[in-house]
Amino acid sequence: MREEIQKVIDNVGKVIIGKEGITRKLLAAILADGHVLLEDVPGTGKTKLAKSLAASLGIRMGRIQFTPDMLPADITGLHVYSREKERFELKKGPVFTNILLADEINRATPRTQAGLLECMEEKQVTIDGETLKLEKPFFVIATQNPVETAGTFPLPEAQTDRFMMKLSMGFPDRDEETAILQAYSQKDPLEELQAVMTKEELLSLKEEAARVYVHPLVAGYLADIAGATRKREKVIAGVSPRGTLALMRAAKALACMEGRGFVIPDDVKELAPDVLAHRLIFSFGNSRQEDALRLMEEILAQVPVPVEDFER
């Protein structure tokens, strides 16, 4: 692991105990220019994770608490008339930030959920016909509660497909929970968290990740995995080319984080379940994430892994 990446992971680990793997994948998503959907029960640290990540990277963070009565303008912003200046002025919404925490996104109506689509895909916002570019980096961490369904609007496939990864933090084990109790016994460690990376360094890493080499055999391996998801009997819609591209970008980011200038099959295998599982649509209706993850593990075990000098 590169030293600067390890510093960020260790720094976030002062606040979020025992979830270094999740932090590592979040960083891969940021470097790959993607977004992440966190599905977990309340109280597992999703908000603190986003705050500690932003603090460690030295970038701004915005938060939206989604509710059923929220409108798209509450996300993007709107023009407000100023009596003093006798003109309309743009009041920017919380989307104008670097890391956006979309908390309980499935509580918003589909119209409001769709308000994030342009922001996530195009990295821009259109307000009253005026298009504004979002500041780089722009990274969305959306959360949803998988247990409570009353008063929620399930994310449509078109929206979940916009997320590069779907992750779950899960509950801590006994040792981790004991460490949490000790770390928070006197004060919140988030209050003293300092940045260990600058925004400029992060953007430089993003550019470096984009230049990582993908050998034709690795590209073929990616295509074979995607193709296998489309041939399963119970899957009516497998991974689209957008999903395959997302997996390639994520694998390139992970290789960059590991200090390599080329992707190896292990990069692909590590991230494939998180990048592809939530994109699968089963014939028996809405499946659990566990079913999709299990299917991805079966596919990864069956698709032949290429063996080559992938640096060339």
mmCIF file of C-alpha atoms in Angstrom:
data_model
loop_
_atom_site.group_PDB
_atom_site.id
_atom_site.type_symbol
_atom_site.label_atom_id
_atom_site.label_comp_id
_atom_site.label_asym_id
_atom_site.label_seq_id
_atom_site.Cartn_x
_atom_site.Cartn_y
_atom_site.Cartn_z
ATOM 1 C CA MET A 1 0.000 0.000 0.000
ATOM 2 C CA ARG A 2 1.343 3.449 -0.903
ATOM 3 C CA GLU A 3 2.458 5.481 2.077
ATOM 4 C CA GLU A 4 0.108 8.427 1.461
ATOM 5 C CA ILE A 5 -2.886 6.098 1.055
ATOM 6 C CA GLN A 6 -1.997 4.172 4.199
ATOM 7 C CA LYS A 7 -1.822 7.445 6.134
ATOM 8 C CA VAL A 8 -5.411 8.263 5.111
ATOM 9 C CA ILE A 9 -6.632 4.770 6.052
ATOM 10 C CA ASP A 10 -4.873 4.954 9.431
ATOM 11 C CA ASN A 11 -6.215 8.455 10.066
ATOM 12 C CA VAL A 12 -9.817 7.434 9.347
ATOM 13 C CA GLY A 13 -9.186 4.392 11.553
ATOM 14 C CA LYS A 14 -8.829 6.685 14.565
ATOM 15 C CA VAL A 15 -12.568 7.426 14.240
ATOM 16 C CA ILE A 16 -13.947 4.340 12.470
ATOM 17 C CA ILE A 17 -12.532 1.319 14.268
ATOM 18 C CA GLY A 18 -11.951 -1.934 12.404
ATOM 19 C CA LYS A 19 -13.283 -0.875 8.990
ATOM 20 C CA GLU A 20 -10.029 -0.330 7.103
ATOM 21 C CA GLY A 21 -11.308 -2.447 4.208
ATOM 22 C CA ILE A 22 -14.320 -0.176 3.684
ATOM 23 C CA THR A 23 -12.107 2.939 3.804
ATOM 24 C CA ARG A 24 -9.793 1.358 1.236
ATOM 25 C CA LYS A 25 -12.684 0.748 -1.161
ATOM 26 C CA LEU A 26 -14.053 4.263 -0.636
ATOM 27 C CA LEU A 27 -10.671 5.674 -1.605
ATOM 28 C CA ALA A 28 -10.627 3.452 -4.693
ATOM 29 C CA ALA A 29 -14.055 4.805 -5.668
ATOM 30 C CA ILE A 30 -12.895 8.419 -5.225
ATOM 31 C CA LEU A 31 -9.784 7.856 -7.352
ATOM 32 C CA ALA A 32 -11.910 6.081 -9.987
ATOM 33 C CA ASP A 33 -14.339 9.028 -10.152
ATOM 34 C CA GLY A 34 -17.231 6.924 -8.863
ATOM 35 C CA HIS A 35 -19.831 7.060 -6.088
ATOM 36 C CA VAL A 36 -20.751 4.661 -3.276
ATOM 37 C CA LEU A 37 -24.043 3.412 -1.835
ATOM 38 C CA LEU A 38 -23.754 2.396 1.830
ATOM 39 C CA GLU A 39 -26.539 0.087 2.992
ATOM 40 C CA ASP A 40 -26.583 -0.420 6.755
ATOM 41 C CA VAL A 41 -28.776 -0.156 9.814
ATOM 42 C CA PRO A 42 -28.607 3.139 11.756
ATOM 43 C CA GLY A 43 -25.766 3.668 14.187
ATOM 44 C CA THR A 44 -23.008 1.779 12.383
ATOM 45 C CA GLY A 45 -20.963 4.931 11.669
ATOM 46 C CA LYS A 46 -21.872 5.849 8.089
ATOM 47 C CA THR A 47 -22.002 9.602 8.740
ATOM 48 C CA LYS A 48 -18.814 9.583 10.811
ATOM 49 C CA LEU A 49 -17.079 7.628 8.062
ATOM 50 C CA ALA A 50 -17.908 10.317 5.496
ATOM 51 C CA LYS A 51 -16.877 13.129 7.855
ATOM 52 C CA SER A 52 -13.593 11.496 8.844
ATOM 53 C CA LEU A 53 -12.758 10.767 5.191
ATOM 54 C CA ALA A 54 -13.369 14.395 4.196
ATOM 55 C CA ALA A 55 -11.332 15.642 7.166
ATOM 56 C CA SER A 56 -8.444 13.299 6.331
ATOM 57 C CA LEU A 57 -8.372 14.423 2.689
ATOM 58 C CA GLY A 58 -8.651 18.117 3.536
ATOM 59 C CA ILE A 59 -11.739 18.656 1.376
ATOM 60 C CA ARG A 60 -15.211 20.057 1.977
ATOM 61 C CA MET A 61 -18.211 17.916 2.856
ATOM 62 C CA GLY A 62 -21.936 18.570 2.520
ATOM 63 C CA ARG A 63 -24.808 16.571 3.983
ATOM 64 C CA ILE A 64 -28.429 16.133 2.889
ATOM 65 C CA GLN A 65 -30.950 14.445 5.162
ATOM 66 C CA PHE A 66 -33.493 13.142 2.667
ATOM 67 C CA THR A 67 -37.205 13.351 3.513
ATOM 68 C CA PRO A 68 -40.363 12.655 1.460
ATOM 69 C CA ASP A 69 -41.184 16.372 1.120
ATOM 70 C CA MET A 70 -37.765 17.337 -0.252
ATOM 71 C CA LEU A 71 -37.606 18.869 -3.749
ATOM 72 C CA PRO A 72 -34.783 18.704 -6.345
ATOM 73 C CA ALA A 73 -34.085 22.414 -5.761
ATOM 74 C CA ASP A 74 -33.249 21.590 -2.148
ATOM 75 C CA ILE A 75 -30.291 19.624 -3.517
ATOM 76 C CA THR A 76 -29.102 21.725 -6.437
ATOM 77 C CA GLY A 77 -30.105 25.226 -5.330
ATOM 78 C CA LEU A 78 -32.326 27.951 -6.803
ATOM 79 C CA HIS A 79 -32.443 31.624 -7.706
ATOM 80 C CA VAL A 80 -33.680 33.893 -4.904
ATOM 81 C CA TYR A 81 -34.711 37.516 -5.397
ATOM 82 C CA SER A 82 -32.558 40.049 -3.552
ATOM 83 C CA ARG A 83 -34.353 43.254 -2.600
ATOM 84 C CA GLU A 84 -31.105 45.043 -1.933
ATOM 85 C CA LYS A 85 -29.606 44.282 -5.348
ATOM 86 C CA GLU A 86 -33.010 44.167 -7.120
ATOM 87 C CA ARG A 87 -32.166 40.991 -8.965
ATOM 88 C CA PHE A 88 -32.272 37.214 -8.653
ATOM 89 C CA GLU A 89 -29.178 35.594 -7.191
ATOM 90 C CA LEU A 90 -28.206 31.945 -7.175
ATOM 91 C CA LYS A 91 -28.328 30.259 -3.798
ATOM 92 C CA LYS A 92 -26.264 27.124 -4.276
ATOM 93 C CA GLY A 93 -27.492 23.865 -2.740
ATOM 94 C CA PRO A 94 -25.480 21.368 -0.683
ATOM 95 C CA VAL A 95 -24.431 19.529 -3.862
ATOM 96 C CA PHE A 96 -21.743 22.171 -4.392
ATOM 97 C CA THR A 97 -19.114 20.423 -2.296
ATOM 98 C CA ASN A 98 -16.429 17.723 -2.612
ATOM 99 C CA ILE A 99 -17.951 14.858 -0.608
ATOM 100 C CA LEU A 100 -21.749 14.790 -0.481
ATOM 101 C CA LEU A 101 -23.400 12.572 2.125
ATOM 102 C CA ALA A 102 -26.882 11.733 0.830
ATOM 103 C CA ASP A 103 -28.319 10.366 4.071
ATOM 104 C CA GLU A 104 -31.268 7.947 3.773
ATOM 105 C CA ILE A 105 -31.618 8.601 0.058
ATOM 106 C CA ASN A 106 -34.483 6.104 -0.235
ATOM 107 C CA ARG A 107 -36.707 8.386 1.887
ATOM 108 C CA ALA A 108 -36.899 10.915 -0.960
ATOM 109 C CA THR A 109 -39.403 10.679 -3.815
ATOM 110 C CA PRO A 110 -38.190 9.376 -7.199
ATOM 111 C CA ARG A 111 -38.293 12.929 -8.577
ATOM 112 C CA THR A 112 -35.864 14.134 -5.930
ATOM 113 C CA GLN A 113 -33.681 11.033 -6.249
ATOM 114 C CA ALA A 114 -33.414 11.790 -9.959
ATOM 115 C CA GLY A 115 -32.158 15.267 -9.071
ATOM 116 C CA LEU A 116 -28.856 13.648 -8.174
ATOM 117 C CA LEU A 117 -28.495 11.796 -11.488
ATOM 118 C CA GLU A 118 -27.041 14.670 -13.522
ATOM 119 C CA CYS A 119 -24.780 15.646 -10.632
ATOM 120 C CA MET A 120 -23.401 12.122 -10.271
ATOM 121 C CA GLU A 121 -23.040 11.246 -13.937
ATOM 122 C CA GLU A 122 -22.161 14.562 -15.560
ATOM 123 C CA LYS A 123 -20.511 16.313 -12.565
ATOM 124 C CA GLN A 124 -22.645 19.350 -13.302
ATOM 125 C CA VAL A 125 -25.908 21.025 -12.257
ATOM 126 C CA THR A 126 -28.507 22.777 -14.421
ATOM 127 C CA ILE A 127 -30.522 25.462 -12.619
ATOM 128 C CA ASP A 128 -33.073 27.495 -14.588
ATOM 129 C CA GLY A 129 -31.309 26.645 -17.835
ATOM 130 C CA GLU A 130 -27.866 27.566 -16.541
ATOM 131 C CA THR A 131 -25.322 24.734 -16.360
ATOM 132 C CA LEU A 132 -22.707 24.897 -13.612
ATOM 133 C CA LYS A 133 -19.739 22.556 -13.273
ATOM 134 C CA LEU A 134 -19.176 20.941 -9.879
ATOM 135 C CA GLU A 135 -15.839 21.325 -8.163
ATOM 136 C CA LYS A 136 -13.358 18.448 -8.410
ATOM 137 C CA PRO A 137 -13.337 16.038 -6.734
ATOM 138 C CA PHE A 138 -17.073 15.365 -6.425
ATOM 139 C CA PHE A 139 -17.932 12.164 -4.568
ATOM 140 C CA VAL A 140 -21.361 11.006 -3.370
ATOM 141 C CA ILE A 141 -21.784 8.655 -0.421
ATOM 142 C CA ALA A 142 -25.472 7.721 -0.257
ATOM 143 C CA THR A 143 -26.897 5.722 2.636
ATOM 144 C CA GLN A 144 -30.040 3.682 3.052
ATOM 145 C CA ASN A 145 -31.516 1.492 5.762
ATOM 146 C CA PRO A 146 -32.147 -2.082 4.502
ATOM 147 C CA VAL A 147 -34.486 -2.957 7.388
ATOM 148 C CA GLU A 148 -36.957 -0.074 7.657
ATOM 149 C CA THR A 149 -39.184 0.155 4.575
ATOM 150 C CA ALA A 150 -42.125 2.278 5.806
ATOM 151 C CA GLY A 151 -42.156 5.668 4.104
ATOM 152 C CA THR A 152 -39.349 4.814 1.703
ATOM 153 C CA PHE A 153 -39.046 4.783 -2.085
ATOM 154 C CA PRO A 154 -36.749 1.991 -3.338
ATOM 155 C CA LEU A 155 -34.012 3.209 -5.656
ATOM 156 C CA PRO A 156 -34.776 2.288 -9.290
ATOM 157 C CA GLU A 157 -32.202 0.292 -11.246
ATOM 158 C CA ALA A 158 -31.231 3.401 -13.250
ATOM 159 C CA GLN A 159 -30.181 5.096 -10.020
ATOM 160 C CA THR A 160 -28.386 2.179 -8.358
ATOM 161 C CA ASP A 161 -26.441 1.687 -11.599
ATOM 162 C CA ARG A 162 -24.979 5.179 -11.088
ATOM 163 C CA PHE A 163 -23.180 4.002 -7.966
ATOM 164 C CA MET A 164 -19.797 2.442 -8.647
ATOM 165 C CA MET A 165 -19.971 0.329 -5.487
ATOM 166 C CA LYS A 166 -22.517 -0.851 -2.980
ATOM 167 C CA LEU A 167 -20.926 -1.487 0.414
ATOM 168 C CA SER A 168 -22.003 -2.478 3.905
ATOM 169 C CA MET A 169 -20.039 -1.666 7.062
ATOM 170 C CA GLY A 170 -21.746 -4.263 9.226
ATOM 171 C CA PHE A 171 -21.614 -4.575 12.986
ATOM 172 C CA PRO A 172 -18.251 -4.615 14.784
ATOM 173 C CA ASP A 173 -17.028 -7.766 16.468
ATOM 174 C CA ARG A 174 -16.378 -7.906 20.217
ATOM 175 C CA ASP A 175 -12.781 -6.670 20.042
ATOM 176 C CA GLU A 176 -13.692 -3.845 17.674
ATOM 177 C CA GLU A 177 -16.616 -2.719 19.815
ATOM 178 C CA THR A 178 -14.384 -2.754 22.899
ATOM 179 C CA ALA A 179 -11.877 -0.568 21.030
ATOM 180 C CA ILE A 180 -14.716 1.796 20.062
ATOM 181 C CA LEU A 181 -15.770 2.162 23.685
ATOM 182 C CA GLN A 182 -12.219 2.992 24.714
ATOM 183 C CA ALA A 183 -11.643 5.463 21.858
ATOM 184 C CA TYR A 184 -14.865 7.346 22.642
ATOM 185 C CA SER A 185 -14.717 7.103 26.436
ATOM 186 C CA GLN A 186 -13.648 10.738 26.958
ATOM 187 C CA LYS A 187 -14.217 12.595 23.686
ATOM 188 C CA ASP A 188 -15.042 12.160 20.019
ATOM 189 C CA PRO A 189 -11.782 11.531 18.094
ATOM 190 C CA LEU A 190 -13.341 13.146 15.016
ATOM 191 C CA GLU A 191 -13.041 16.565 16.685
ATOM 192 C CA GLU A 192 -9.232 16.391 16.640
ATOM 193 C CA LEU A 193 -8.800 14.717 13.257
ATOM 194 C CA GLN A 194 -6.307 16.522 10.997
ATOM 195 C CA ALA A 195 -5.838 16.308 7.244
ATOM 196 C CA VAL A 196 -3.059 13.980 6.066
ATOM 197 C CA MET A 197 -3.522 14.672 2.339
ATOM 198 C CA THR A 198 -4.277 17.849 0.383
ATOM 199 C CA LYS A 199 -6.883 18.233 -2.328
ATOM 200 C CA GLU A 200 -4.108 18.816 -4.859
ATOM 201 C CA GLU A 201 -2.429 15.546 -3.893
ATOM 202 C CA LEU A 202 -5.758 13.722 -4.211
ATOM 203 C CA LEU A 203 -6.399 15.141 -7.693
ATOM 204 C CA SER A 204 -2.864 14.179 -8.721
ATOM 205 C CA LEU A 205 -3.526 10.613 -7.568
ATOM 206 C CA LYS A 206 -6.770 10.567 -9.590
ATOM 207 C CA GLU A 207 -4.837 11.511 -12.731
ATOM 208 C CA GLU A 208 -2.227 8.854 -11.980
ATOM 209 C CA ALA A 209 -4.937 6.214 -11.510
ATOM 210 C CA ALA A 210 -6.443 7.078 -14.895
ATOM 211 C CA ARG A 211 -3.070 6.337 -16.550
ATOM 212 C CA VAL A 212 -2.737 2.823 -15.062
ATOM 213 C CA TYR A 213 -2.227 0.230 -17.800
ATOM 214 C CA VAL A 214 -4.788 -2.518 -18.497
ATOM 215 C CA HIS A 215 -3.366 -5.515 -20.384
ATOM 216 C CA PRO A 216 -5.594 -6.908 -23.177
ATOM 217 C CA LEU A 217 -5.839 -10.210 -21.283
ATOM 218 C CA VAL A 218 -7.109 -8.377 -18.188
ATOM 219 C CA ALA A 219 -9.598 -6.490 -20.372
ATOM 220 C CA GLY A 220 -10.748 -9.850 -21.712
ATOM 221 C CA TYR A 221 -11.066 -11.140 -18.143
ATOM 222 C CA LEU A 222 -13.310 -8.173 -17.327
ATOM 223 C CA ALA A 223 -15.443 -8.893 -20.379
ATOM 224 C CA ASP A 224 -15.695 -12.600 -19.474
ATOM 225 C CA ILE A 225 -16.943 -11.773 -15.962
ATOM 226 C CA ALA A 226 -19.538 -9.333 -17.311
ATOM 227 C CA GLY A 227 -20.603 -11.836 -19.974
ATOM 228 C CA ALA A 228 -21.043 -14.572 -17.370
ATOM 229 C CA THR A 229 -23.550 -12.442 -15.435
ATOM 230 C CA ARG A 230 -25.722 -12.212 -18.561
ATOM 231 C CA LYS A 231 -25.911 -15.969 -19.069
ATOM 232 C CA ARG A 232 -27.230 -16.989 -15.655
ATOM 233 C CA GLU A 233 -30.665 -18.622 -15.683
ATOM 234 C CA LYS A 234 -32.160 -16.534 -12.872
ATOM 235 C CA VAL A 235 -30.663 -13.230 -14.054
ATOM 236 C CA ILE A 236 -32.829 -11.296 -16.510
ATOM 237 C CA ALA A 237 -30.453 -8.324 -16.745
ATOM 238 C CA GLY A 238 -26.754 -8.828 -16.222
ATOM 239 C CA VAL A 239 -23.997 -6.257 -15.984
ATOM 240 C CA SER A 240 -24.122 -3.511 -18.621
ATOM 241 C CA PRO A 241 -21.015 -2.038 -20.310
ATOM 242 C CA ARG A 242 -21.275 0.821 -17.807
ATOM 243 C CA GLY A 243 -20.711 -1.707 -15.029
ATOM 244 C CA THR A 244 -17.740 -3.265 -16.827
ATOM 245 C CA LEU A 245 -16.170 0.177 -17.286
ATOM 246 C CA ALA A 246 -16.781 0.949 -13.613
ATOM 247 C CA LEU A 247 -14.997 -2.246 -12.593
ATOM 248 C CA MET A 248 -12.045 -1.409 -14.838
ATOM 249 C CA ARG A 249 -11.729 2.116 -13.392
ATOM 250 C CA ALA A 250 -11.993 0.781 -9.837
ATOM 251 C CA ALA A 251 -9.327 -1.868 -10.524
ATOM 252 C CA LYS A 252 -7.032 0.808 -11.986
ATOM 253 C CA ALA A 253 -7.520 2.933 -8.868
ATOM 254 C CA LEU A 254 -6.737 -0.015 -6.602
ATOM 255 C CA ALA A 255 -3.582 -0.785 -8.572
ATOM 256 C CA CYS A 256 -2.521 2.859 -8.198
ATOM 257 C CA MET A 257 -3.154 2.687 -4.446
ATOM 258 C CA GLU A 258 -0.930 -0.389 -4.288
ATOM 259 C CA GLY A 259 1.858 1.456 -6.099
ATOM 260 C CA ARG A 260 1.521 -0.406 -9.409
ATOM 261 C CA GLY A 261 1.224 1.088 -12.870
ATOM 262 C CA PHE A 262 -0.747 -1.889 -14.178
ATOM 263 C CA VAL A 263 -3.843 -3.907 -13.222
ATOM 264 C CA ILE A 264 -3.622 -7.556 -12.195
ATOM 265 C CA PRO A 265 -6.532 -10.052 -12.019
ATOM 266 C CA ASP A 266 -6.494 -9.920 -8.206
ATOM 267 C CA ASP A 267 -7.521 -6.242 -8.392
ATOM 268 C CA VAL A 268 -10.522 -7.239 -10.488
ATOM 269 C CA LYS A 269 -11.467 -10.197 -8.257
ATOM 270 C CA GLU A 270 -11.312 -8.123 -5.078
ATOM 271 C CA LEU A 271 -13.649 -5.398 -6.324
ATOM 272 C CA ALA A 272 -15.975 -7.293 -8.685
ATOM 273 C CA PRO A 273 -18.584 -8.256 -6.023
ATOM 274 C CA ASP A 274 -18.843 -4.673 -4.706
ATOM 275 C CA VAL A 275 -18.974 -3.123 -8.186
ATOM 276 C CA LEU A 276 -21.203 -5.618 -10.019
ATOM 277 C CA ALA A 277 -23.521 -7.393 -7.554
ATOM 278 C CA HIS A 278 -25.983 -4.508 -7.087
ATOM 279 C CA ARG A 279 -26.405 -4.208 -10.867
ATOM 280 C CA LEU A 280 -27.884 -7.692 -11.289
ATOM 281 C CA ILE A 281 -31.647 -8.010 -11.790
ATOM 282 C CA PHE A 282 -33.119 -11.403 -10.964
ATOM 283 C CA SER A 283 -36.192 -13.015 -12.517
ATOM 284 C CA PHE A 284 -37.740 -13.717 -9.114
ATOM 285 C CA GLY A 285 -38.023 -10.013 -8.244
ATOM 286 C CA ASN A 286 -36.016 -7.878 -5.866
ATOM 287 C CA SER A 287 -33.253 -10.098 -4.577
ATOM 288 C CA ARG A 288 -31.237 -9.625 -1.465
ATOM 289 C CA GLN A 289 -27.737 -8.266 -1.801
ATOM 290 C CA GLU A 290 -26.486 -11.506 -0.252
ATOM 291 C CA ASP A 291 -27.906 -13.510 -3.183
ATOM 292 C CA ALA A 292 -26.191 -11.268 -5.728
ATOM 293 C CA LEU A 293 -22.884 -11.401 -3.850
ATOM 294 C CA ARG A 294 -23.088 -15.190 -3.672
ATOM 295 C CA LEU A 295 -23.693 -15.377 -7.426
ATOM 296 C CA MET A 296 -20.705 -13.101 -8.098
ATOM 297 C CA GLU A 297 -18.479 -15.333 -5.985
ATOM 298 C CA GLU A 298 -19.624 -18.338 -8.035
ATOM 299 C CA ILE A 299 -18.873 -16.520 -11.299
ATOM 300 C CA LEU A 300 -15.412 -15.433 -10.116
ATOM 301 C CA ALA A 301 -14.641 -19.027 -9.142
ATOM 302 C CA GLN A 302 -15.657 -20.310 -12.600
ATOM 303 C CA VAL A 303 -14.260 -17.704 -15.007
ATOM 304 C CA PRO A 304 -10.665 -18.625 -15.977
ATOM 305 C CA VAL A 305 -8.043 -16.224 -14.615
ATOM 306 C CA PRO A 306 -5.431 -15.101 -17.168
ATOM 307 C CA VAL A 307 -1.749 -15.654 -16.399
ATOM 308 C CA GLU A 308 0.699 -13.255 -18.034
ATOM 309 C CA ASP A 309 3.197 -10.467 -17.416
ATOM 310 C CA PHE A 310 0.524 -7.787 -17.097
ATOM 311 C CA GLU A 311 3.042 -4.952 -16.907
ATOM 312 C CA ARG A 312 3.581 -5.035 -20.669
#
